[in-house]
Every structure is written in structure tokens, then in C-alpha cells.
XYZ file of C-alpha atoms in Angstrom:
293
model
C -8.268 -3.141 56.671
C -8.230 -0.841 59.562
C -10.731 2.061 60.328
C -7.851 4.785 60.171
C -9.564 7.526 61.636
C -11.729 5.537 63.784
C -11.497 7.002 67.313
C -9.595 9.485 69.295
C -7.403 7.943 72.050
C -7.991 11.548 73.955
C -11.838 12.967 74.042
C -11.051 15.699 71.949
C -14.635 15.866 70.463
C -17.771 16.095 72.130
C -20.349 14.375 69.625
C -23.812 14.002 71.029
C -24.862 10.200 72.047
C -27.715 8.719 70.349
C -31.203 8.697 72.321
C -32.154 4.784 73.612
C -34.239 3.392 70.993
C -37.635 1.452 71.598
C -36.518 -2.147 72.658
C -36.109 -4.114 69.316
C -37.330 -7.547 70.709
C -40.540 -5.876 72.046
C -41.888 -4.600 75.400
C -40.728 -6.783 78.464
C -38.474 -9.010 76.167
C -34.483 -9.246 76.709
C -31.586 -10.870 75.197
C -31.017 -14.478 76.325
C -29.258 -15.902 73.301
C -26.447 -14.530 71.581
C -23.936 -15.276 68.809
C -20.264 -13.711 67.210
C -19.384 -13.318 63.674
C -16.045 -12.649 63.390
C -14.823 -11.673 59.949
C -11.412 -11.478 58.407
C -9.128 -13.631 56.217
C -6.179 -12.448 58.513
C -7.680 -14.318 61.458
C -7.519 -17.610 59.292
C -4.484 -17.074 58.041
C -2.544 -16.658 61.302
C -1.688 -13.039 60.842
C -3.874 -11.369 63.759
C -5.064 -12.972 66.879
C -8.715 -12.545 67.887
C -9.173 -10.777 71.212
C -12.664 -9.735 70.490
C -14.866 -12.923 70.853
C -13.316 -13.420 74.060
C -14.016 -9.918 75.343
C -17.610 -10.310 73.924
C -18.015 -13.712 75.704
C -17.074 -11.971 78.955
C -19.561 -9.395 78.248
C -22.206 -11.813 77.668
C -21.439 -13.808 81.001
C -21.130 -10.739 82.765
C -24.709 -9.359 81.907
C -26.439 -12.777 81.739
C -26.692 -13.321 78.242
C -26.299 -17.138 77.328
C -23.375 -16.873 74.223
C -24.104 -20.054 72.025
C -21.896 -19.817 69.295
C -18.633 -18.331 67.899
C -17.833 -18.359 63.983
C -15.099 -16.942 62.530
C -15.291 -16.468 58.637
C -13.277 -15.203 55.657
C -13.834 -11.632 53.883
C -16.252 -13.693 51.626
C -19.704 -12.087 50.639
C -21.156 -15.306 50.212
C -19.732 -16.630 53.891
C -21.107 -13.482 55.362
C -24.654 -13.403 53.500
C -25.384 -17.218 54.656
C -24.004 -16.522 58.448
C -25.465 -13.007 59.168
C -29.134 -14.769 57.945
C -28.888 -17.595 59.606
C -27.704 -16.440 63.195
C -30.268 -13.601 63.307
C -32.880 -16.222 62.675
C -31.550 -18.416 65.574
C -30.660 -15.642 68.207
C -31.492 -12.518 70.065
C -28.281 -10.810 69.730
C -25.405 -10.888 66.957
C -22.470 -8.976 66.438
C -19.859 -8.939 63.599
C -16.304 -7.712 64.397
C -14.236 -6.773 61.113
C -14.437 -5.696 57.625
C -15.607 -2.225 57.969
C -12.748 -0.187 57.091
C -11.773 1.830 53.810
C -9.964 -0.987 51.701
C -10.997 -3.553 48.858
C -11.382 -6.255 51.497
C -13.788 -4.661 54.158
C -16.760 -5.531 52.763
C -19.064 -6.354 55.735
C -21.538 -3.543 55.300
C -22.018 -4.311 51.743
C -22.452 -8.052 52.344
C -24.895 -7.275 55.069
C -26.852 -5.201 52.754
C -27.322 -8.019 50.563
C -28.358 -10.447 53.003
C -31.173 -8.343 54.544
C -32.189 -6.844 51.099
C -31.072 -3.269 51.535
C -29.299 -0.832 49.172
C -25.969 1.076 50.497
C -25.982 4.605 51.215
C -23.794 6.921 52.888
C -25.053 8.079 56.473
C -25.028 12.033 56.459
C -24.401 12.476 60.049
C -21.584 9.754 60.074
C -20.037 11.582 57.214
C -20.194 14.924 59.541
C -18.414 13.446 62.561
C -15.937 11.698 60.139
C -15.121 15.578 58.764
C -15.031 17.076 62.270
C -12.457 14.089 62.969
C -10.320 15.088 59.885
C -9.637 18.397 60.488
C -7.306 17.702 63.152
C -5.490 15.325 60.819
C -3.694 16.825 58.221
C -2.587 13.775 56.372
C -6.218 13.001 55.786
C -7.492 16.615 55.348
C -5.017 16.611 52.109
C -6.094 13.081 50.354
C -6.840 12.970 46.775
C -10.883 12.446 45.762
C -9.820 8.698 45.156
C -8.546 8.513 48.663
C -11.557 10.202 50.092
C -13.973 7.787 47.862
C -12.258 5.190 49.953
C -12.643 6.812 53.553
C -16.073 7.360 52.864
C -16.854 3.834 52.368
C -16.392 3.678 56.299
C -20.213 5.592 56.413
C -21.628 3.450 53.582
C -24.291 1.520 55.341
C -27.188 -0.225 54.551
C -30.129 2.063 54.205
C -32.703 0.934 56.535
C -29.983 0.145 59.534
C -30.019 1.598 62.947
C -26.978 4.030 63.340
C -26.147 4.282 67.417
C -23.573 6.669 68.335
C -22.672 5.210 71.855
C -20.029 7.592 72.905
C -19.284 11.437 72.444
C -15.424 10.746 71.458
C -16.166 7.815 68.785
C -17.518 9.064 65.393
C -17.783 5.369 64.447
C -21.420 4.328 65.222
C -22.604 0.676 66.116
C -25.068 -0.397 62.938
C -27.906 -2.582 63.955
C -29.943 -4.482 61.436
C -32.847 -6.772 62.150
C -32.729 -5.211 65.796
C -30.507 -7.707 66.512
C -27.172 -7.775 64.574
C -24.383 -5.313 65.639
C -21.547 -4.393 63.304
C -18.411 -3.486 65.070
C -14.804 -2.795 64.188
C -11.878 -5.322 64.327
C -9.583 -2.969 66.026
C -9.735 -4.803 69.760
C -9.534 -1.549 71.781
C -12.122 0.420 69.585
C -14.294 -2.948 69.890
C -14.200 -2.946 73.471
C -15.144 0.281 74.024
C -17.867 0.442 71.758
C -19.089 -2.802 73.167
C -19.219 -1.438 76.755
C -21.095 1.832 75.147
C -23.526 -0.372 73.579
C -24.762 -1.957 76.855
C -27.026 1.128 77.634
C -28.947 0.457 74.199
C -29.480 -2.872 74.749
C -32.137 -5.041 76.423
C -30.105 -6.897 78.663
C -31.302 -9.219 81.081
C -32.373 -8.121 84.866
C -29.802 -8.426 87.591
C -31.784 -11.444 88.811
C -31.009 -13.428 85.750
C -27.264 -12.987 85.554
C -25.252 -15.958 86.747
C -22.875 -16.043 89.639
C -19.235 -17.942 89.259
C -17.150 -19.027 91.922
C -13.904 -20.534 91.084
C -11.639 -23.138 92.904
C -7.909 -23.895 92.771
C -6.776 -27.127 93.652
C -3.138 -28.909 93.127
C -4.575 -32.179 92.792
C -4.564 -34.120 89.559
C -7.650 -33.850 87.315
C -8.292 -37.504 87.312
C -8.410 -37.578 91.190
C -11.213 -34.909 91.587
C -13.224 -36.137 88.648
C -15.514 -38.642 90.704
C -16.083 -35.891 93.197
C -17.164 -33.237 90.211
C -19.082 -35.909 88.626
C -20.970 -36.503 91.997
C -21.195 -32.713 92.433
C -22.869 -31.845 89.274
C -25.426 -34.823 89.365
C -26.413 -33.590 93.065
C -26.815 -29.752 91.611
C -27.858 -29.703 88.239
C -31.511 -29.546 89.253
C -30.625 -26.308 90.660
C -29.089 -25.331 87.652
C -25.672 -25.323 89.012
C -22.915 -26.017 86.128
C -19.694 -27.705 87.177
C -16.460 -27.235 85.193
C -12.623 -28.338 85.621
C -9.931 -26.183 83.674
C -6.445 -28.040 84.197
C -3.029 -26.273 84.154
C -0.252 -28.430 82.577
C 1.344 -29.541 85.555
C 0.155 -26.900 88.058
C -3.481 -27.900 89.329
C -7.077 -27.249 88.325
C -9.123 -24.602 88.152
C -12.973 -25.765 89.168
C -15.840 -23.477 88.156
C -19.269 -23.286 89.857
C -21.693 -21.262 87.852
C -25.758 -20.779 89.085
C -28.045 -17.977 89.361
C -28.339 -18.323 93.596
C -24.811 -16.658 94.509
C -24.831 -17.508 98.059
C -25.719 -21.098 97.110
C -23.066 -21.222 94.501
C -20.447 -19.354 97.501
C -21.422 -22.343 99.772
C -20.619 -25.152 97.006
C -17.117 -23.162 96.553
C -16.292 -23.679 100.068
C -17.394 -27.411 100.006
C -15.258 -27.985 96.904
C -12.273 -25.966 98.362
C -12.564 -28.143 101.569
C -12.947 -31.483 99.846
C -10.377 -30.764 96.920
C -8.006 -29.307 99.396
C -7.908 -26.219 97.322
C -8.819 -22.533 97.705
C -11.283 -19.717 96.826
C -10.460 -17.719 93.731
C -11.927 -14.510 92.641
C -12.179 -13.520 89.022
C -9.798 -11.115 88.866
C -7.165 -13.300 91.064
C -8.194 -16.280 88.396
C -7.654 -14.032 85.307
C -4.378 -12.173 86.626
C -2.906 -16.261 87.621
C -3.692 -17.517 84.076
C -2.125 -14.430 82.303
C 1.123 -15.156 84.247
C 1.681 -18.435 82.936
């Protein structure tokens, strides 16, 4: 199911990047709520670990988007059609991941075309870029007609979709439907590069709408800090602060404080560290400490 010629590890090509289109949500509007649709039998049978939803969650948080739902579904047309229609109706920004390669079980484009009543057609510019990349691959340039047909399925898109080329060295575009649903490959490294590249094409929230998170680590048991955190959440909820606690088995607890007013959240962090005998932790420090476990 891999997109077998999807991207170069080194920037050998310099394809034109698409111009930024008009805001699909309408002038002055921006993305507020998002959902992710992760597609693949291999995720549901345990063969493949899903890293893309985590990366998307971080992308949303850092850009002030409220990620409300992550769904994982099989390579099944009915499931994809139902979920795509429902999520596009309910959210401002929806991504799919997976199912856009050249094999028989890569059915995401065809299923989305059905979901939004569109025929499929080959996208000429995507085919052209694909062919440019193939010139450097003798194993692909010598394929049989049947193999070429399979390869060209990766450029067979819903006919009325937007096709956004987001980086000069990636021939695979982000395909957008209904102004909201963006189609991504399942390969994590390519997914991450393409999601980051898409940011310039999205009506993201203004900086003032983006939240700030302060984390505090304490070695106290979670039950010991629960009364304090309950009182803290009650005291700060009208200011829009969210208080969370995330224990590490037999090591301690990370307390998370999230709010729009960065100075106020920092001050709360200092209070929490003082009251819970803890220490302030940066996002990078927290990520590194958790990864080392």
C-alpha cells in the first residue's frame, strides 16, 4: 500500500508550488474544529503503528485548532464514504491518511469520489511530475503496461477536487474535497512533510487564538494532588484554562495547564510547581522525558 515513488529523500527536483487559493471557508473565517480519518486494515490488525494521528494532534494544538475526533477505519468503501460525509459536515478541517497507493486495496480516492458524487479522472500535472521522478528510477521506467496502469492510479483523483502541490521536491499533491477534506499518504515521514507544507494553504486561526501549554512534573502520587487540581480547575475554568494530569507509572505525574493567556498560564504553572513540590517543564523536555521511558 506504499506510495512507491512518492517523494525524494533529497531535493533532486524543483517543481512549482501551487498558488494559495481563496479561503475555502469564506472571507474572514478560519479553522476551529478538526477531525482525522485514519484508513488502513494494517492499523486495525496491529501490523502498522499509527504515528500520523499523533503528529496531526500536535499540528492542530500548535496552530490553535481544536482536534475533536480521530477515527481509524478499514480499507472499506462503505466505511470511508460514511465517515467522510459525516466528518465534512461536522468539522472545518478533516484529513485522511492512507490508502492512496497503487495496489488493489488502495481505495481512498475512489471511495471519496463516491462520497461526494464525483467521477474519477487522471490529473495531468500529477502524471507529468510522476513521470519526471520515474526518469531517475530504472526499475520503474521499465514497468509493463499493467504495472504502469497500477502506478497511475496514484494520480486518479475525484474530478472536481482541488490539487495542491505543497513542496518543490514532492510530486504527490494534497487533494482537497469540499474545501475541507485533505487527502494524505499513510507513510509517516511523507505525511509529516506534506502536512507541514499544507499550513501555508490553510485558513489557520490568528496567533491570538492559539493556546499556550505549561507542564509541571511532580513526583507526588496522583491521588495526593487530585484535591488541589480539582480546586484549581474550578477556580480557573471561567478564564478558559484546562487542567489535566497524566501519571507515569511509579514515577510521578505531569500536570498540564492550557489557556489563551500565556502569562496567566505561566503564573499558574509556578503556583502548581510550588504547591505540588514540582518543577516547570518545557514541551521539548516533556517529550524527551516521556520518550525515554
